[in-house]
């Protein structure tokens, strides 16, 4: 009988972890048509800093609203056409292979302006004790 309890406990534990992750994501990260896939997260040599890599997929016409990060963001566009609106700069549309650097705390937004799913690899160098993303009204 004990051998049946272990698989059930694993399923329950996995479901609990998934539920906690979904409930703790910022509301902006759950925007319809936006898929954020966490790829890796590692401590850095600098105290209280970490590197985080996320793949972000935007459905056609979908925008990811204005937000900031508690550190730098380095973007590499994987596919599609994404318009970036970075505070203090004119909007720019980037395609596959293009890159963009966003300084810490800078308000910015992104929108898929193409007809196919657009994807980016976002690398963040951020403070560990702060939310990765903060929506801006």
PDB file of C-alpha atoms in Angstrom:
ATOM      1  CA  UNK A   1       0.000   0.000   0.000  1.00  0.00           C
ATOM      2  CA  UNK A   2       2.891   2.375   0.778  1.00  0.00           C
ATOM      3  CA  UNK A   3       4.101   2.111  -2.812  1.00  0.00           C
ATOM      4  CA  UNK A   4       0.795   3.685  -3.987  1.00  0.00           C
ATOM      5  CA  UNK A   5       1.064   6.655  -1.662  1.00  0.00           C
ATOM      6  CA  UNK A   6       4.451   7.835  -2.994  1.00  0.00           C
ATOM      7  CA  UNK A   7       3.275   8.507  -6.603  1.00  0.00           C
ATOM      8  CA  UNK A   8       0.159  10.265  -5.301  1.00  0.00           C
ATOM      9  CA  UNK A   9       2.295  12.415  -3.004  1.00  0.00           C
ATOM     10  CA  UNK A  10       4.524  13.382  -5.939  1.00  0.00           C
ATOM     11  CA  UNK A  11       1.518  14.397  -8.052  1.00  0.00           C
ATOM     12  CA  UNK A  12       0.098  16.425  -5.168  1.00  0.00           C
ATOM     13  CA  UNK A  13       3.457  18.124  -4.520  1.00  0.00           C
ATOM     14  CA  UNK A  14       3.881  18.973  -8.216  1.00  0.00           C
ATOM     15  CA  UNK A  15       0.373  20.434  -8.373  1.00  0.00           C
ATOM     16  CA  UNK A  16       1.046  22.507  -5.247  1.00  0.00           C
ATOM     17  CA  UNK A  17       4.289  23.924  -6.689  1.00  0.00           C
ATOM     18  CA  UNK A  18       2.560  24.795  -9.977  1.00  0.00           C
ATOM     19  CA  UNK A  19      -0.309  26.510  -8.141  1.00  0.00           C
ATOM     20  CA  UNK A  20       2.074  28.592  -6.024  1.00  0.00           C
ATOM     21  CA  UNK A  21       4.062  29.631  -9.120  1.00  0.00           C
ATOM     22  CA  UNK A  22       0.922  30.692 -10.972  1.00  0.00           C
ATOM     23  CA  UNK A  23      -0.450  32.613  -8.003  1.00  0.00           C
ATOM     24  CA  UNK A  24       2.790  34.499  -7.385  1.00  0.00           C
ATOM     25  CA  UNK A  25       3.393  35.662 -10.959  1.00  0.00           C
ATOM     26  CA  UNK A  26       2.832  39.390 -11.460  1.00  0.00           C
ATOM     27  CA  UNK A  27      -0.510  40.124 -13.137  1.00  0.00           C
ATOM     28  CA  UNK A  28       1.267  41.570 -16.186  1.00  0.00           C
ATOM     29  CA  UNK A  29       3.117  38.290 -16.699  1.00  0.00           C
ATOM     30  CA  UNK A  30      -0.230  36.530 -17.172  1.00  0.00           C
ATOM     31  CA  UNK A  31      -1.451  38.735 -20.047  1.00  0.00           C
ATOM     32  CA  UNK A  32      -3.488  36.800 -22.621  1.00  0.00           C
ATOM     33  CA  UNK A  33      -1.363  36.024 -25.674  1.00  0.00           C
ATOM     34  CA  UNK A  34       1.911  36.333 -23.727  1.00  0.00           C
ATOM     35  CA  UNK A  35       3.832  33.227 -22.727  1.00  0.00           C
ATOM     36  CA  UNK A  36       6.843  33.603 -20.428  1.00  0.00           C
ATOM     37  CA  UNK A  37       9.026  30.506 -20.106  1.00  0.00           C
ATOM     38  CA  UNK A  38      11.668  30.625 -17.377  1.00  0.00           C
ATOM     39  CA  UNK A  39      14.852  29.065 -18.776  1.00  0.00           C
ATOM     40  CA  UNK A  40      17.449  29.552 -16.055  1.00  0.00           C
ATOM     41  CA  UNK A  41      18.291  31.517 -12.916  1.00  0.00           C
ATOM     42  CA  UNK A  42      21.757  31.752 -11.323  1.00  0.00           C
ATOM     43  CA  UNK A  43      23.440  33.713  -8.561  1.00  0.00           C
ATOM     44  CA  UNK A  44      26.174  36.078  -9.707  1.00  0.00           C
ATOM     45  CA  UNK A  45      29.511  36.939  -8.146  1.00  0.00           C
ATOM     46  CA  UNK A  46      28.103  40.344  -7.196  1.00  0.00           C
ATOM     47  CA  UNK A  47      26.314  40.181  -3.834  1.00  0.00           C
ATOM     48  CA  UNK A  48      22.495  40.008  -3.985  1.00  0.00           C
ATOM     49  CA  UNK A  49      22.421  39.858  -7.811  1.00  0.00           C
ATOM     50  CA  UNK A  50      21.248  37.107 -10.145  1.00  0.00           C
ATOM     51  CA  UNK A  51      20.986  36.401 -13.856  1.00  0.00           C
ATOM     52  CA  UNK A  52      17.600  35.251 -15.152  1.00  0.00           C
ATOM     53  CA  UNK A  53      16.791  34.129 -18.700  1.00  0.00           C
ATOM     54  CA  UNK A  54      13.232  34.008 -19.975  1.00  0.00           C
ATOM     55  CA  UNK A  55      11.759  33.245 -23.380  1.00  0.00           C
ATOM     56  CA  UNK A  56       8.833  35.560 -24.109  1.00  0.00           C
ATOM     57  CA  UNK A  57       6.372  34.677 -26.886  1.00  0.00           C
ATOM     58  CA  UNK A  58       3.824  37.257 -28.054  1.00  0.00           C
ATOM     59  CA  UNK A  59       0.834  36.304 -30.190  1.00  0.00           C
ATOM     60  CA  UNK A  60       0.172  38.522 -33.248  1.00  0.00           C
ATOM     61  CA  UNK A  61      -1.048  41.982 -32.237  1.00  0.00           C
ATOM     62  CA  UNK A  62      -0.491  41.368 -28.517  1.00  0.00           C
ATOM     63  CA  UNK A  63       1.176  44.013 -26.363  1.00  0.00           C
ATOM     64  CA  UNK A  64       3.005  43.565 -23.078  1.00  0.00           C
ATOM     65  CA  UNK A  65       2.231  46.711 -21.081  1.00  0.00           C
ATOM     66  CA  UNK A  66       4.513  49.278 -19.494  1.00  0.00           C
ATOM     67  CA  UNK A  67       6.739  47.836 -16.786  1.00  0.00           C
ATOM     68  CA  UNK A  68      10.180  47.993 -15.164  1.00  0.00           C
ATOM     69  CA  UNK A  69      12.801  45.544 -13.886  1.00  0.00           C
ATOM     70  CA  UNK A  70      15.080  45.879 -10.816  1.00  0.00           C
ATOM     71  CA  UNK A  71      18.149  45.604 -13.033  1.00  0.00           C
ATOM     72  CA  UNK A  72      19.269  45.536 -16.631  1.00  0.00           C
ATOM     73  CA  UNK A  73      17.461  43.656 -19.407  1.00  0.00           C
ATOM     74  CA  UNK A  74      19.250  42.403 -22.499  1.00  0.00           C
ATOM     75  CA  UNK A  75      16.919  41.353 -25.309  1.00  0.00           C
ATOM     76  CA  UNK A  76      17.640  39.123 -28.307  1.00  0.00           C
ATOM     77  CA  UNK A  77      14.739  38.802 -30.761  1.00  0.00           C
ATOM     78  CA  UNK A  78      14.338  35.187 -31.853  1.00  0.00           C
ATOM     79  CA  UNK A  79      11.433  35.527 -34.316  1.00  0.00           C
ATOM     80  CA  UNK A  80       8.835  37.937 -35.624  1.00  0.00           C
ATOM     81  CA  UNK A  81       8.646  41.721 -35.375  1.00  0.00           C
ATOM     82  CA  UNK A  82       8.452  43.394 -31.966  1.00  0.00           C
ATOM     83  CA  UNK A  83       7.993  47.117 -31.381  1.00  0.00           C
ATOM     84  CA  UNK A  84       9.711  48.310 -28.216  1.00  0.00           C
ATOM     85  CA  UNK A  85       8.679  51.543 -26.537  1.00  0.00           C
ATOM     86  CA  UNK A  86      11.469  52.515 -24.137  1.00  0.00           C
ATOM     87  CA  UNK A  87      10.947  55.648 -22.051  1.00  0.00           C
ATOM     88  CA  UNK A  88      12.989  58.574 -23.367  1.00  0.00           C
ATOM     89  CA  UNK A  89      13.548  57.026 -26.811  1.00  0.00           C
ATOM     90  CA  UNK A  90      11.475  56.784 -29.995  1.00  0.00           C
ATOM     91  CA  UNK A  91       9.758  53.397 -30.509  1.00  0.00           C
ATOM     92  CA  UNK A  92      11.828  50.873 -32.467  1.00  0.00           C
ATOM     93  CA  UNK A  93      10.756  47.718 -34.309  1.00  0.00           C
ATOM     94  CA  UNK A  94      13.201  44.818 -34.144  1.00  0.00           C
ATOM     95  CA  UNK A  95      13.275  41.492 -35.959  1.00  0.00           C
ATOM     96  CA  UNK A  96      15.009  38.150 -35.591  1.00  0.00           C
ATOM     97  CA  UNK A  97      18.677  38.593 -34.690  1.00  0.00           C
ATOM     98  CA  UNK A  98      18.290  42.159 -33.393  1.00  0.00           C
ATOM     99  CA  UNK A  99      19.251  43.131 -29.844  1.00  0.00           C
ATOM    100  CA  UNK A 100      18.214  45.778 -27.333  1.00  0.00           C
ATOM    101  CA  UNK A 101      19.572  46.913 -23.953  1.00  0.00           C
ATOM    102  CA  UNK A 102      17.202  48.373 -21.355  1.00  0.00           C
ATOM    103  CA  UNK A 103      18.798  50.065 -18.317  1.00  0.00           C
ATOM    104  CA  UNK A 104      17.647  49.198 -14.784  1.00  0.00           C
ATOM    105  CA  UNK A 105      14.358  50.781 -13.730  1.00  0.00           C
ATOM    106  CA  UNK A 106      13.537  52.113 -17.214  1.00  0.00           C
ATOM    107  CA  UNK A 107       9.838  52.024 -18.120  1.00  0.00           C
ATOM    108  CA  UNK A 108       9.237  50.082 -21.324  1.00  0.00           C
ATOM    109  CA  UNK A 109       6.640  48.062 -23.255  1.00  0.00           C
ATOM    110  CA  UNK A 110       6.606  45.660 -26.197  1.00  0.00           C
ATOM    111  CA  UNK A 111       4.106  44.801 -28.920  1.00  0.00           C
ATOM    112  CA  UNK A 112       4.067  42.134 -31.609  1.00  0.00           C
ATOM    113  CA  UNK A 113       3.502  44.145 -34.793  1.00  0.00           C
ATOM    114  CA  UNK A 114       3.804  41.161 -37.137  1.00  0.00           C
ATOM    115  CA  UNK A 115       1.432  38.477 -38.381  1.00  0.00           C
ATOM    116  CA  UNK A 116       3.174  35.563 -36.639  1.00  0.00           C
ATOM    117  CA  UNK A 117       4.118  34.769 -33.073  1.00  0.00           C
ATOM    118  CA  UNK A 118       7.098  36.890 -32.052  1.00  0.00           C
ATOM    119  CA  UNK A 119       9.683  35.610 -29.587  1.00  0.00           C
ATOM    120  CA  UNK A 120      12.517  37.119 -27.592  1.00  0.00           C
ATOM    121  CA  UNK A 121      15.172  35.838 -25.241  1.00  0.00           C
ATOM    122  CA  UNK A 122      15.269  38.212 -22.272  1.00  0.00           C
ATOM    123  CA  UNK A 123      18.293  38.128 -19.988  1.00  0.00           C
ATOM    124  CA  UNK A 124      17.979  40.040 -16.730  1.00  0.00           C
ATOM    125  CA  UNK A 125      20.791  41.033 -14.372  1.00  0.00           C
ATOM    126  CA  UNK A 126      18.721  41.914 -11.318  1.00  0.00           C
ATOM    127  CA  UNK A 127      18.505  42.286  -7.549  1.00  0.00           C
ATOM    128  CA  UNK A 128      17.503  38.956  -5.993  1.00  0.00           C
ATOM    129  CA  UNK A 129      15.207  40.388  -3.309  1.00  0.00           C
ATOM    130  CA  UNK A 130      12.847  42.292  -5.658  1.00  0.00           C
ATOM    131  CA  UNK A 131      10.104  41.199  -8.074  1.00  0.00           C
ATOM    132  CA  UNK A 132      11.467  40.536 -11.556  1.00  0.00           C
ATOM    133  CA  UNK A 133       8.752  42.658 -13.144  1.00  0.00           C
ATOM    134  CA  UNK A 134       6.767  45.627 -11.849  1.00  0.00           C
ATOM    135  CA  UNK A 135       3.810  46.903 -13.916  1.00  0.00           C
ATOM    136  CA  UNK A 136       3.583  50.689 -14.417  1.00  0.00           C
ATOM    137  CA  UNK A 137       0.292  52.511 -14.785  1.00  0.00           C
TER     138      UNK A 137
END
